[in-house]
Short mmCIF file of N, CA and C in Angstrom, two decimals:
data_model
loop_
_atom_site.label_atom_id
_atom_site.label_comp_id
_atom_site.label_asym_id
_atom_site.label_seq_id
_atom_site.Cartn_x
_atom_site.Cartn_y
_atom_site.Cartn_z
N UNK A 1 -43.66 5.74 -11.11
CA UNK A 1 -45.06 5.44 -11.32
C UNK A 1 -45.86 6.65 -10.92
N UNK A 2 -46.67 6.56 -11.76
CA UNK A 2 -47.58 8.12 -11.46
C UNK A 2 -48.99 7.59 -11.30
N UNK A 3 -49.93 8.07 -10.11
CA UNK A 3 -51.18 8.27 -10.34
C UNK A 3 -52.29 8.81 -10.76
N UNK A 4 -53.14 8.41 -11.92
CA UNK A 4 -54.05 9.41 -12.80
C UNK A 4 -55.14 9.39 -11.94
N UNK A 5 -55.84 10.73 -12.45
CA UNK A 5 -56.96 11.44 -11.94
C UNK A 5 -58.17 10.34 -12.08
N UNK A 6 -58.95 9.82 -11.14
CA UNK A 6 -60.37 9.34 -11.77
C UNK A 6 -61.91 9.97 -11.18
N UNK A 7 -62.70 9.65 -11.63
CA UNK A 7 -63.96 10.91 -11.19
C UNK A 7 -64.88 9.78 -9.94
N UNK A 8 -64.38 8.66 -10.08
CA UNK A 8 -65.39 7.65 -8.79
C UNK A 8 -64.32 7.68 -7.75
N UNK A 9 -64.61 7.74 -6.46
CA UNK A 9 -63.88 8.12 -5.34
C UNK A 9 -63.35 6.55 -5.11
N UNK A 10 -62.30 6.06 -4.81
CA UNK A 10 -61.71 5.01 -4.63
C UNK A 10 -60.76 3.95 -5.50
N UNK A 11 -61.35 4.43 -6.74
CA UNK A 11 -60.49 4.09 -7.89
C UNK A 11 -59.00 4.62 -7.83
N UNK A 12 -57.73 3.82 -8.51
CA UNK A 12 -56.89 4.80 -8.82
C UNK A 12 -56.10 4.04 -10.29
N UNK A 13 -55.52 5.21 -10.80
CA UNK A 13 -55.42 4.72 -12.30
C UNK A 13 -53.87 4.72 -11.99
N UNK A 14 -53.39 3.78 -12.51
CA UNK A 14 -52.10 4.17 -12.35
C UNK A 14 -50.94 3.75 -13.35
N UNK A 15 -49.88 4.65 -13.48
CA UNK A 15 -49.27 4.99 -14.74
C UNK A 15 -47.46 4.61 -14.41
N UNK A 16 -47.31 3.37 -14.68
CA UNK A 16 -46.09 2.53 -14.23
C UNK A 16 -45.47 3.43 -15.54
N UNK A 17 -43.93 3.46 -14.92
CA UNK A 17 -42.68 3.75 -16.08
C UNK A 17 -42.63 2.82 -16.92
N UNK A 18 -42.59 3.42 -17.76
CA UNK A 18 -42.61 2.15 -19.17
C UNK A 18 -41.25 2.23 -19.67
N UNK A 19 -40.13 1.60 -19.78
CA UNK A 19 -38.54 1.61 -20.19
C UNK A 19 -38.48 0.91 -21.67
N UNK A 20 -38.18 1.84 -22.51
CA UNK A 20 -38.28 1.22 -23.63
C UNK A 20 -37.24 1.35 -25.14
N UNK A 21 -37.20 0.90 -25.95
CA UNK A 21 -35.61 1.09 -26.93
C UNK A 21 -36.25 -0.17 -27.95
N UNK A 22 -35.36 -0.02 -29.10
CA UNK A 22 -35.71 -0.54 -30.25
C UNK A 22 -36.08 -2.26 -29.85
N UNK A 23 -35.78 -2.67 -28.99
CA UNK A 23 -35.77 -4.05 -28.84
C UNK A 23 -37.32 -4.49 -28.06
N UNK A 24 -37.29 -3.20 -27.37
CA UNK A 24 -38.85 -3.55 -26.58
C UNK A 24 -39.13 -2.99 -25.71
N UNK A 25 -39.88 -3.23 -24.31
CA UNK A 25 -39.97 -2.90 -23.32
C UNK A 25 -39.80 -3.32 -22.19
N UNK A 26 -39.80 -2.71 -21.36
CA UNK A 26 -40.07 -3.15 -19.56
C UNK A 26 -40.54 -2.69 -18.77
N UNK A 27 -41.90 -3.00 -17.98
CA UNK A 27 -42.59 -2.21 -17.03
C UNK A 27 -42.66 -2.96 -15.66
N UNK A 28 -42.83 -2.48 -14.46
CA UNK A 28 -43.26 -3.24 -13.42
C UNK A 28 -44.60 -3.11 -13.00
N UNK A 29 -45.14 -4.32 -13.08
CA UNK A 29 -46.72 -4.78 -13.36
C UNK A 29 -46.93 -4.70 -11.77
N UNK A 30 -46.01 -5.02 -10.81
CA UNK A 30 -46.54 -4.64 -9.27
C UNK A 30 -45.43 -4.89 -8.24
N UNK A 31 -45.41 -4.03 -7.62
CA UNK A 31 -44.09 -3.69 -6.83
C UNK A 31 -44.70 -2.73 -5.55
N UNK A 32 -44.98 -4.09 -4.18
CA UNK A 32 -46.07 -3.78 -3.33
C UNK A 32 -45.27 -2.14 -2.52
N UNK A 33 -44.47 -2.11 -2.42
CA UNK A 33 -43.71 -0.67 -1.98
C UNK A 33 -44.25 0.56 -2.39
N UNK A 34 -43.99 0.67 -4.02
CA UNK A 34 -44.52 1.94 -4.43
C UNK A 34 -46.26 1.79 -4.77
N UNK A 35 -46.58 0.79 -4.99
CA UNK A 35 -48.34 0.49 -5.30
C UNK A 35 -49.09 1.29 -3.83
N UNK A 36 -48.06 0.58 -2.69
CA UNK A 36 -48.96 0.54 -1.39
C UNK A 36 -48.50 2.96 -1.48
N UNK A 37 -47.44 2.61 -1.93
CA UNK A 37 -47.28 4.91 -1.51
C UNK A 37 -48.64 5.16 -2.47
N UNK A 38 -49.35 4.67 -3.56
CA UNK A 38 -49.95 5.26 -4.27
C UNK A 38 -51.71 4.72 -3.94
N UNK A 39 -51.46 4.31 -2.83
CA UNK A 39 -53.12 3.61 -2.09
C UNK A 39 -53.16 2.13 -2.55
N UNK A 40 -52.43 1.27 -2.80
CA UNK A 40 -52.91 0.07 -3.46
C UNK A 40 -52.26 -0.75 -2.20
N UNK A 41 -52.64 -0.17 -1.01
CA UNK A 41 -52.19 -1.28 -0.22
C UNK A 41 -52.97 -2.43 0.59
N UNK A 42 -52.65 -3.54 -0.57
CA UNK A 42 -53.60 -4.93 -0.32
C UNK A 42 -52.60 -6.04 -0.13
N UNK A 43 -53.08 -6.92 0.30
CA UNK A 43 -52.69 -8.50 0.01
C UNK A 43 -53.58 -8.93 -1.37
N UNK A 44 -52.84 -9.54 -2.17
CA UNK A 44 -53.28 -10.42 -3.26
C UNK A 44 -53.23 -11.56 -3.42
N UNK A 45 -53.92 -12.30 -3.27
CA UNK A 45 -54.35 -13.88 -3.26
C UNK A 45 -54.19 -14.41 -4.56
N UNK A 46 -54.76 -14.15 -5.82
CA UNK A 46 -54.68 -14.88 -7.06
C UNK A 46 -54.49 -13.94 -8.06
N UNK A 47 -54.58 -14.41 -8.69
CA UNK A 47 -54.02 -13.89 -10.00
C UNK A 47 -54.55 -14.60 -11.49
N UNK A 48 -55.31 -13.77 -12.17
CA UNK A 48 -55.91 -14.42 -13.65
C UNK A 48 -55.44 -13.95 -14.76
N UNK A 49 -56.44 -14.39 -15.90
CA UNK A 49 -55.39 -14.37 -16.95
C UNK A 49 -56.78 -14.63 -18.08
N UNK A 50 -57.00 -13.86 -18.96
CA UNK A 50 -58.33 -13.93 -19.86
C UNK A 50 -57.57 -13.77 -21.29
N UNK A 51 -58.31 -14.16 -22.80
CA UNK A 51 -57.95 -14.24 -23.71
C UNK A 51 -59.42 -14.06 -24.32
N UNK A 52 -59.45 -12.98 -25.24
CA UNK A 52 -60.53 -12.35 -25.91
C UNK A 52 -60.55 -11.58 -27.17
N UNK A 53 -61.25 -11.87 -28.22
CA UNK A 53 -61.18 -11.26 -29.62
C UNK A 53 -61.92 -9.99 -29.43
N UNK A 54 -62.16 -9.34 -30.26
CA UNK A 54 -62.16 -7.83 -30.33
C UNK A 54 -64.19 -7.95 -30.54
N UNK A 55 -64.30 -7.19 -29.67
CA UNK A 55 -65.95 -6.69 -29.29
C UNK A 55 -66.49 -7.95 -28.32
N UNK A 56 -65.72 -8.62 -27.42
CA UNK A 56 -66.29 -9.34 -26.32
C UNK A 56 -66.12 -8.37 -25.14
N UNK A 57 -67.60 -8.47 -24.80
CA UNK A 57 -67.56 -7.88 -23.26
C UNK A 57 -67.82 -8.94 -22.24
N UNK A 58 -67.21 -8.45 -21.10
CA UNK A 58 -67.27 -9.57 -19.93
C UNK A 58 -67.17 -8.53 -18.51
N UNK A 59 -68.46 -9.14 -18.20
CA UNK A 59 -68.76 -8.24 -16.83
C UNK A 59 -70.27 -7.70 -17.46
N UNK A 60 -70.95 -6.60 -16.11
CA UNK A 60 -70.37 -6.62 -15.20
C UNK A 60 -70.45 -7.58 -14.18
N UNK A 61 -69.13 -7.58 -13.30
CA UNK A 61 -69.27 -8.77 -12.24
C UNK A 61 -68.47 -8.24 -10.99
N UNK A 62 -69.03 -8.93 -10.06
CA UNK A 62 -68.21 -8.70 -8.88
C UNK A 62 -68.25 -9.67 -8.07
N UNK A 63 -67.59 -9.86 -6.82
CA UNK A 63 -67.66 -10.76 -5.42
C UNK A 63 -68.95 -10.47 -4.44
N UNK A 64 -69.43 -10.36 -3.82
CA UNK A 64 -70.27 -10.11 -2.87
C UNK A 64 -69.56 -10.41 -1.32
N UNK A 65 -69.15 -11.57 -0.94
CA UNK A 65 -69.06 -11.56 0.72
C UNK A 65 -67.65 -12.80 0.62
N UNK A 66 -66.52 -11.79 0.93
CA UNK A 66 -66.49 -10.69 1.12
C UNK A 66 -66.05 -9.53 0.67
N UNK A 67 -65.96 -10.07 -0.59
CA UNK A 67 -65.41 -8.91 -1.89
C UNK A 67 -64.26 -9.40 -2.34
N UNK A 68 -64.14 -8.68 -3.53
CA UNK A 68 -62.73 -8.78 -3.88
C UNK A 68 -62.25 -7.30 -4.90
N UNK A 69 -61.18 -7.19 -4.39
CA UNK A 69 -60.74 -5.84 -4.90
C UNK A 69 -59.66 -6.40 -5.90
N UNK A 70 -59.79 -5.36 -7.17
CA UNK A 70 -58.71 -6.11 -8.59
C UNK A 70 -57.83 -5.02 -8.46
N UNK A 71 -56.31 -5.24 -9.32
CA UNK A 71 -56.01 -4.34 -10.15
C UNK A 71 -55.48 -5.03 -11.61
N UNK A 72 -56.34 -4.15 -12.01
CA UNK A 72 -56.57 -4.78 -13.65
C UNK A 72 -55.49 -4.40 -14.44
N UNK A 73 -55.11 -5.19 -15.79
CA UNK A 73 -54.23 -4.27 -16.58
C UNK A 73 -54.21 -4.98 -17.98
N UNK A 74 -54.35 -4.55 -19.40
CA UNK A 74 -54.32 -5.27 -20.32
C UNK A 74 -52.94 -5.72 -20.77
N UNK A 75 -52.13 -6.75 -21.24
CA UNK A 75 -51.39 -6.98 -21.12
C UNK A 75 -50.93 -7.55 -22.53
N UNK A 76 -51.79 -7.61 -23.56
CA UNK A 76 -51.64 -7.37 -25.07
C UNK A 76 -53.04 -6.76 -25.66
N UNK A 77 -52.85 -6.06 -26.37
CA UNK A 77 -54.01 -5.60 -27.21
C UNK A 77 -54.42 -4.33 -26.35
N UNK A 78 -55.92 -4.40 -26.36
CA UNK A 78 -56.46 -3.08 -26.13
C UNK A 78 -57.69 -2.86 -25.63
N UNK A 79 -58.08 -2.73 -24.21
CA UNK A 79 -59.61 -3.12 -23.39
C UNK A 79 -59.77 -1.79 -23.09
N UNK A 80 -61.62 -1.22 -23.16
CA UNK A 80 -62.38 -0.63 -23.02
C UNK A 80 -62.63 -1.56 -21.53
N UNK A 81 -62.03 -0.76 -20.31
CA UNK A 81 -62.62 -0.80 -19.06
C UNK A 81 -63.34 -0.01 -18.07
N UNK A 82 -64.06 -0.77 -17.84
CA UNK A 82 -65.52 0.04 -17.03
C UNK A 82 -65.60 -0.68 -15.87
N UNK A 83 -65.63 0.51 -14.83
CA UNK A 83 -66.20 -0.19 -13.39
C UNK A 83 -67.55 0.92 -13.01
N UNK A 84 -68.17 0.02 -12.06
CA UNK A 84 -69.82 0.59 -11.74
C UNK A 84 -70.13 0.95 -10.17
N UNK A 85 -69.82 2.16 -9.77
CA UNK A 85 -70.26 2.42 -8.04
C UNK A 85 -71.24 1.32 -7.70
N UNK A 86 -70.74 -0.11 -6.85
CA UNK A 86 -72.09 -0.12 -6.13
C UNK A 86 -72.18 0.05 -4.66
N UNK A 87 -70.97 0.98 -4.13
CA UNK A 87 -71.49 1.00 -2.47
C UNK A 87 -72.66 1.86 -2.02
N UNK A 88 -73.96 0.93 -1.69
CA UNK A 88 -74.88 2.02 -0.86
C UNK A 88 -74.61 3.19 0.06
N UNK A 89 -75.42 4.55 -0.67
CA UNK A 89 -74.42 5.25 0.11
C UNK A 89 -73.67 6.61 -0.28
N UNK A 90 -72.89 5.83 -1.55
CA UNK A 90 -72.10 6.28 -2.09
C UNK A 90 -72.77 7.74 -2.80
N UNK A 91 -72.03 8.58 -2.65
CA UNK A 91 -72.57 9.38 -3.61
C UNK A 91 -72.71 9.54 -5.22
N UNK A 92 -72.02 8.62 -5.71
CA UNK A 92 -71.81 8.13 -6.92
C UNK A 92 -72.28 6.95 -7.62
N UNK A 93 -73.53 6.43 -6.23
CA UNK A 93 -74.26 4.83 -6.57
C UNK A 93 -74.34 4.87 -7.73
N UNK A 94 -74.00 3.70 -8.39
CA UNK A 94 -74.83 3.45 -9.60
C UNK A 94 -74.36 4.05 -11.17
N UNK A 95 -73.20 5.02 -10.43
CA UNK A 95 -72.53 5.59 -11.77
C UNK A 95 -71.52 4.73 -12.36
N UNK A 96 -71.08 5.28 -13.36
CA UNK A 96 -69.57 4.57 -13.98
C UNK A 96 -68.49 5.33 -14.73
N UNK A 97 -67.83 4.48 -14.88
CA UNK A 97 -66.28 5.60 -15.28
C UNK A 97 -65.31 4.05 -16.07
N UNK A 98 -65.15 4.52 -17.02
CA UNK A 98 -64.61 3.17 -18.15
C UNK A 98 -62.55 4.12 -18.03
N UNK A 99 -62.06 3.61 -18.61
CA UNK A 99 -59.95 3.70 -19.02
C UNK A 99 -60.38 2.87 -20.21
N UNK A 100 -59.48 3.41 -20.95
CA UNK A 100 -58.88 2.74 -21.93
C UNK A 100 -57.56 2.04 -21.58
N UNK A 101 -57.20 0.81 -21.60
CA UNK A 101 -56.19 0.40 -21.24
C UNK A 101 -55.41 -0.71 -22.29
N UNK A 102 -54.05 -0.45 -22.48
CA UNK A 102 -53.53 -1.70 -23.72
C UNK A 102 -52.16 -1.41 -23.01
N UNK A 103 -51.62 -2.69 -24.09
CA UNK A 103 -50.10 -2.99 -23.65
C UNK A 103 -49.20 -2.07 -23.94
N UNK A 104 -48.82 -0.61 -24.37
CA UNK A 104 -48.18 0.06 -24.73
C UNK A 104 -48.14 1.31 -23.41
N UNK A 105 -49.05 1.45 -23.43
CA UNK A 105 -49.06 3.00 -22.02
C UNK A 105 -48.46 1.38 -20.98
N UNK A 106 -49.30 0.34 -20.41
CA UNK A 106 -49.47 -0.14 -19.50
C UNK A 106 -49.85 0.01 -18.12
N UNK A 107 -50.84 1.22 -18.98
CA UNK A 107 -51.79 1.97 -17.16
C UNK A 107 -52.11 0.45 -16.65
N UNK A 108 -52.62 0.21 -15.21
CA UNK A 108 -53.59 -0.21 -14.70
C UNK A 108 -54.22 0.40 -13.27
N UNK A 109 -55.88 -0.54 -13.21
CA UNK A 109 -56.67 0.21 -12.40
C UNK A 109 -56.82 -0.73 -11.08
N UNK A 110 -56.55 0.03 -9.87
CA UNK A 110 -57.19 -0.33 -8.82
C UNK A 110 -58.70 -0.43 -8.40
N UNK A 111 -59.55 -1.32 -8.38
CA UNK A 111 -61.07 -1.37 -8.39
C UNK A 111 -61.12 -1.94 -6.89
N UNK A 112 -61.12 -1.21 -5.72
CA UNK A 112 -61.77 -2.17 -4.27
C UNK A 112 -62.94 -2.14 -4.56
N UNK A 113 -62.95 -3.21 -3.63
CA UNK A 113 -64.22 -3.96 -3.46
C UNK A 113 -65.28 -2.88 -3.15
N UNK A 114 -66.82 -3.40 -4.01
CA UNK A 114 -67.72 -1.84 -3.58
C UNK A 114 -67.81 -1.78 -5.20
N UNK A 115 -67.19 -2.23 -6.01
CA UNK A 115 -67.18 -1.89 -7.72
C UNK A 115 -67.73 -3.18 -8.40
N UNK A 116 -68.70 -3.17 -9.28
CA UNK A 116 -68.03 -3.92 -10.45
C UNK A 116 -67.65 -3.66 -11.68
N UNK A 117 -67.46 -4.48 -12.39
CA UNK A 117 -66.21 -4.55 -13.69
C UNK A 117 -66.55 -5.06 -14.37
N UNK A 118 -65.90 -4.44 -15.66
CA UNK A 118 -66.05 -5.22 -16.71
C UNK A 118 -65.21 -4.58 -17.94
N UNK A 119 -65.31 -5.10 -19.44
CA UNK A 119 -64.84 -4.21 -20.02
C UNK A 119 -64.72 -4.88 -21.40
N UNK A 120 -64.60 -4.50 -22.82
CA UNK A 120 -64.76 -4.65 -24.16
C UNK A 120 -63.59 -4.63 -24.68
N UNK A 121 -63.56 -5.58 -25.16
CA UNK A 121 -61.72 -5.40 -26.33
C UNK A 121 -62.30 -4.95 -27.32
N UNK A 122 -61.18 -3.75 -27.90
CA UNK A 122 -61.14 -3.11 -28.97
C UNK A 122 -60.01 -3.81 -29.88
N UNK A 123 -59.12 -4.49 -29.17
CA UNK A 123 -57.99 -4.79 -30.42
C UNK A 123 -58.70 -6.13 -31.24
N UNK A 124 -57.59 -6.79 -32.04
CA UNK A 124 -58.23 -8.07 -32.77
C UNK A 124 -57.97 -9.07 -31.36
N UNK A 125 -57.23 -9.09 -30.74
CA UNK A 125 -57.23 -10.01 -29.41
C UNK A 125 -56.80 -9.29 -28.32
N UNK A 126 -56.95 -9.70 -27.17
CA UNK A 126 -56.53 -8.87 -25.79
C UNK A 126 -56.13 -9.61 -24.81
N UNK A 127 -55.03 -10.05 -24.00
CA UNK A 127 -54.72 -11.20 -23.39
C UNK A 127 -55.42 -9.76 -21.57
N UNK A 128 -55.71 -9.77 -20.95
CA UNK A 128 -56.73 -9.16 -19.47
C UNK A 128 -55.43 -10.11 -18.62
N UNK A 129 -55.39 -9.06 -17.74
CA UNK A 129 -54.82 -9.56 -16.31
C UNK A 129 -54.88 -9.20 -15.04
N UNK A 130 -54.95 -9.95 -14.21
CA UNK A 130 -55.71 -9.30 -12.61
C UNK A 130 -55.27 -9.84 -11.37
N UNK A 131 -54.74 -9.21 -10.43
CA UNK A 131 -54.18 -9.55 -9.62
C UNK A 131 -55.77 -9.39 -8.43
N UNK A 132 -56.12 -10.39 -7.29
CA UNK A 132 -57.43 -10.37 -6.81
C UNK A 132 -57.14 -10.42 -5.14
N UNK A 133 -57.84 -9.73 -4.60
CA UNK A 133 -57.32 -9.64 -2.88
C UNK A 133 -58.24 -10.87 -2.66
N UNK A 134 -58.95 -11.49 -2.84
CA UNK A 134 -59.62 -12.41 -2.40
C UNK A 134 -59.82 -13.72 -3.72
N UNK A 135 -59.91 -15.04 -3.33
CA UNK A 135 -60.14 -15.58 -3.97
C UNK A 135 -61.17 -16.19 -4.63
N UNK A 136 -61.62 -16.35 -5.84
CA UNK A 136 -62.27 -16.53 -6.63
C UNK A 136 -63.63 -17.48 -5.83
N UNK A 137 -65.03 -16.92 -5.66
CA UNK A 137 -65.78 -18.28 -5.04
C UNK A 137 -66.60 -18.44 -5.92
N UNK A 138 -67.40 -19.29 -6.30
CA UNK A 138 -68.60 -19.14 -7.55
C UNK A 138 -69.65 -18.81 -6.30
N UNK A 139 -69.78 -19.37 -5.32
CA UNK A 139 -71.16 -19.08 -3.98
C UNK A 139 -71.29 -17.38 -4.32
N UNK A 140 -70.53 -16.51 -4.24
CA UNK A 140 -70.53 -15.41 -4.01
C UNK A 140 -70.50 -14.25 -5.57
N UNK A 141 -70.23 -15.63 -6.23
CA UNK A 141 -69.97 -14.17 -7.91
C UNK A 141 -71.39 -13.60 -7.68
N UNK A 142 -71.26 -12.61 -8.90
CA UNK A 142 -72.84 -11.84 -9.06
C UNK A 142 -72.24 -10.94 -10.07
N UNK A 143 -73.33 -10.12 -10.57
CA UNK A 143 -73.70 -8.89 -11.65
C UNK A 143 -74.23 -8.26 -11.76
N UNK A 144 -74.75 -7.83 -12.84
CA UNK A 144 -75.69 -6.86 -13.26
C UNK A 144 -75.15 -6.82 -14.83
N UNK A 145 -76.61 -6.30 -15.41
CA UNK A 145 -76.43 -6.93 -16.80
C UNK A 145 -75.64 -5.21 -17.28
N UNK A 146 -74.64 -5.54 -18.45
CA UNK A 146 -73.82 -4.78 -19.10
C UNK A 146 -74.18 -3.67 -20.17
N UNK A 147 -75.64 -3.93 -20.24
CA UNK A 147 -76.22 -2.89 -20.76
C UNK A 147 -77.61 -2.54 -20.18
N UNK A 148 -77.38 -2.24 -19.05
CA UNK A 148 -78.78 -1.58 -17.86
C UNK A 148 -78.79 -0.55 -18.44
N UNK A 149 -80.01 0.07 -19.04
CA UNK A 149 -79.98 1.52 -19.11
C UNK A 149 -80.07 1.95 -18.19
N UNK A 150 -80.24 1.67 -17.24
CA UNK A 150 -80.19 2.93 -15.79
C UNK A 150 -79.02 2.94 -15.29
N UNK A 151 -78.04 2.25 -15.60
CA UNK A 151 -76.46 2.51 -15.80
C UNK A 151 -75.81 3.46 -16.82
N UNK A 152 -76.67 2.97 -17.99
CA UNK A 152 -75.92 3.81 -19.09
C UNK A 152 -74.42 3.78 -19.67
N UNK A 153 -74.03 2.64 -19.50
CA UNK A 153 -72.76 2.44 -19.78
C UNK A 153 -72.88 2.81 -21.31
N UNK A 154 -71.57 3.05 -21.65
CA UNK A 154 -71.83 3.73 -23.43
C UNK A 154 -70.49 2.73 -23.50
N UNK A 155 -70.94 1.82 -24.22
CA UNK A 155 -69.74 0.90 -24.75
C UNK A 155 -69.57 1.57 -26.44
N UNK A 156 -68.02 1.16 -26.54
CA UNK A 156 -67.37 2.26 -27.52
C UNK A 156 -67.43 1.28 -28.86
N UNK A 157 -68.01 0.26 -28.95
CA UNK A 157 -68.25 -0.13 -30.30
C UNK A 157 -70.40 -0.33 -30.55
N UNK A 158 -70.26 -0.78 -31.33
CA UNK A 158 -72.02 -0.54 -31.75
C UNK A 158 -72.47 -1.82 -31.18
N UNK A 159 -73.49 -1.91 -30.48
CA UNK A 159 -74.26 -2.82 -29.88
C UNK A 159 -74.03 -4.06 -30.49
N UNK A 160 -74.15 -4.40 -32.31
CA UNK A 160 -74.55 -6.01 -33.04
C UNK A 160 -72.97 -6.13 -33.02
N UNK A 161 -72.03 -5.31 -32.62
CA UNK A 161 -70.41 -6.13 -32.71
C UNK A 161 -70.33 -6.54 -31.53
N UNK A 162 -71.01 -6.35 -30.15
CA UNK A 162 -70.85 -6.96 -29.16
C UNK A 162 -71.14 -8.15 -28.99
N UNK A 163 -69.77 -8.87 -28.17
CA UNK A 163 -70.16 -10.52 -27.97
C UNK A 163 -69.89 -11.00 -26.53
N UNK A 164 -70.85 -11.70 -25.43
CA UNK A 164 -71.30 -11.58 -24.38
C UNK A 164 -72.03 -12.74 -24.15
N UNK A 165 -71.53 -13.82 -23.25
CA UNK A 165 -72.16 -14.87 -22.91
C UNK A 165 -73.60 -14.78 -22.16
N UNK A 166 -73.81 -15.94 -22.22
CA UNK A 166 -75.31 -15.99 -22.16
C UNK A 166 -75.78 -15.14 -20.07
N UNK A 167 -74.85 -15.92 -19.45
CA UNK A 167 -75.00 -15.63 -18.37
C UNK A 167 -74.82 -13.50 -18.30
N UNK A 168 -74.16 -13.38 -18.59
CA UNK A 168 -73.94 -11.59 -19.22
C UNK A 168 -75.50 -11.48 -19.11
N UNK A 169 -75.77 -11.94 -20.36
CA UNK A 169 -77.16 -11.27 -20.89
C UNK A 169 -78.37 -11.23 -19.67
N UNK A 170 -78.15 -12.34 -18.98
CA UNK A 170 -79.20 -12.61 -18.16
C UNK A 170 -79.09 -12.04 -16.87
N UNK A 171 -77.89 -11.01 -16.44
CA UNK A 171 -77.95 -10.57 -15.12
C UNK A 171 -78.87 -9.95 -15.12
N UNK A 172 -79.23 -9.63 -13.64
CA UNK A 172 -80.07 -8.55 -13.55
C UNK A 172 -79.72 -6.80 -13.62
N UNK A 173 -80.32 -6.21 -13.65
CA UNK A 173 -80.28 -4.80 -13.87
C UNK A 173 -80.31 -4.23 -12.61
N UNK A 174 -79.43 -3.14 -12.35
CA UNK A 174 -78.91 -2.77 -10.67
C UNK A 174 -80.08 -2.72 -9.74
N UNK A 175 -81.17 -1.95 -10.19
CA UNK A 175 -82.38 -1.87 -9.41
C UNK A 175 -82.86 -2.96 -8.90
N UNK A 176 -82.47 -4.66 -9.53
CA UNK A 176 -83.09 -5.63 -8.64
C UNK A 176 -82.02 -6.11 -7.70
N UNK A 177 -80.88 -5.86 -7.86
CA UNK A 177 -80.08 -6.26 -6.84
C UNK A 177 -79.51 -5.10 -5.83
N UNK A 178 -80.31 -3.81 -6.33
CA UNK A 178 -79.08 -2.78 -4.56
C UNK A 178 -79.64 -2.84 -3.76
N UNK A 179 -80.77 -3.46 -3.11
CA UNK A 179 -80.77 -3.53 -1.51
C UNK A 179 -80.19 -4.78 -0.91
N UNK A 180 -79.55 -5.35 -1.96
CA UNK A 180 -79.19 -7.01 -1.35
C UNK A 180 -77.46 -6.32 -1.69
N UNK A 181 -77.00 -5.55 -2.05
CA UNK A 181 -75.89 -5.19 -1.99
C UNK A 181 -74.82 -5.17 -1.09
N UNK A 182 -73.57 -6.21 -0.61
CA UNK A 182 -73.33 -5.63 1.08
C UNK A 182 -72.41 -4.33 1.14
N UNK A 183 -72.33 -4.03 -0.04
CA UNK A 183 -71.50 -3.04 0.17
C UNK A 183 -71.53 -1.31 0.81
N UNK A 184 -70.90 -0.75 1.21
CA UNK A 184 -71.78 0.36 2.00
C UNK A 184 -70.49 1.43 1.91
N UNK A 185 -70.12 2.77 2.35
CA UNK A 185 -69.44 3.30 1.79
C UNK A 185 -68.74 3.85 4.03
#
C-alpha cells in the first residue's frame, strides 16, 4: 500500500495493491496494521454503504461533537470526492481538495475529523463506502451548502446535471457557520 501526496494537511490518499488476472481482482479495503504505518490509526465504529446514479452530489456534511473521521472509498463506479478545511485556525480554512476515486485504482481517503465531505458520481451508478470512527448521530450532523462560492468547489460536471436533495440545497454557506465550528487545529 502506498501513500499519495495531498495539498490539505491531514488528509491521506491511499493506494492499496490491487492483485489482479483475467478473472478479476483483489484488494484489501482495511488492514488496521499497515493503515495505522500509513497514519490511519483509528478505531472504527460503523460502517456505510450509499447507492447513487451519475451527477448526484451528497455533502457537504460532517459530525460536529464529537466528530467523526471517514475513510472513504468507491467501491463500484466512479466518485468525484471533495473534502473542505474546516478547522479554525487552520491555515487552509475554508479550502478544498476533491480525488477522483472508482473501483479499479481502489485509492481511498482518510478525512479526520476537522473536514467535511462530500462528492459527485461520474459513473452511470456508484455503490460509496465508509468506514466512521464515530457513530452516526442526527443531534450533531451539519453542512454547508455544496456550492458556496466562497468555497469554490468546481464540481466536474455542469451545474443543471447536478442532483442534490433538498436538505443539500438549504445548508448554510461556511461564513454562517465558522464561529460555531468546534473544530480547531
Amino acid at each position: 500500500m502506498e501513500r499519495l501526496t495531498t495539498r490539505l494537511d491531514g488528509l491521506a490518499l491511499l493506494a492499496p495493491a490491487v492483485h489482479g488476472d483475467e478473472r478479476g481482482f483483489f484488494l484489501e479495503t482495511f488492514r488496521e496494521d499497515t493503515w495505522a504505518a500509513a497514519g490511519v490509526e483509528v478505531a472504527f465504529k460503523q460502517d456505510n454503504h450509499s447507492r447513487s446514479r451519475r451527477g448526484t452530489v451528497r455533502g457537504i456534511h460532517f459530525q460536529t461533537h464529537p466528530g467523526q473521521g471517514k475513510l472513504v472509498r468507491c467501491a463500484r463506479g466512479r466518485v468525484w470526492d471533495v473534502v473542505v478545511d474546516l478547522r479554525r485556525g487552520s491555515p487552509t480554512f475554508g479550502e478544498w481538495e476533491a480525488f477522483e476515486l472508482d473501483d479499479a485504482a481502489g485509492h481511498q481517503l482518510w478525512i479526520p475529523v476537522g473536514f467535511g465531505h462530500g462528492f459527485c458520481v461520474l459513473s452511470d451508478v456508484a455503490d460509496f463506502v465508509y468506514k466512521c470512527t464515530n457513530y452516526y448521530d442526527p443531534a450533531t450532523e451539519a453542512g454547508i451548502r455544496f456550492d458556496d462560492p466562497e468555497v469554490g468547489i468546481e464540481w466536474p460536471l455542469p451545474a443543471d446535471e447536478l442532483l442534490f436533495s433538498q436538505r443539500d440545497r438549504d445548508a448554510p454557506p461556511l461564513s454562517a457557520v465558522a464561529d460555531d465550528l468546534p473544530f480547531g487545529v
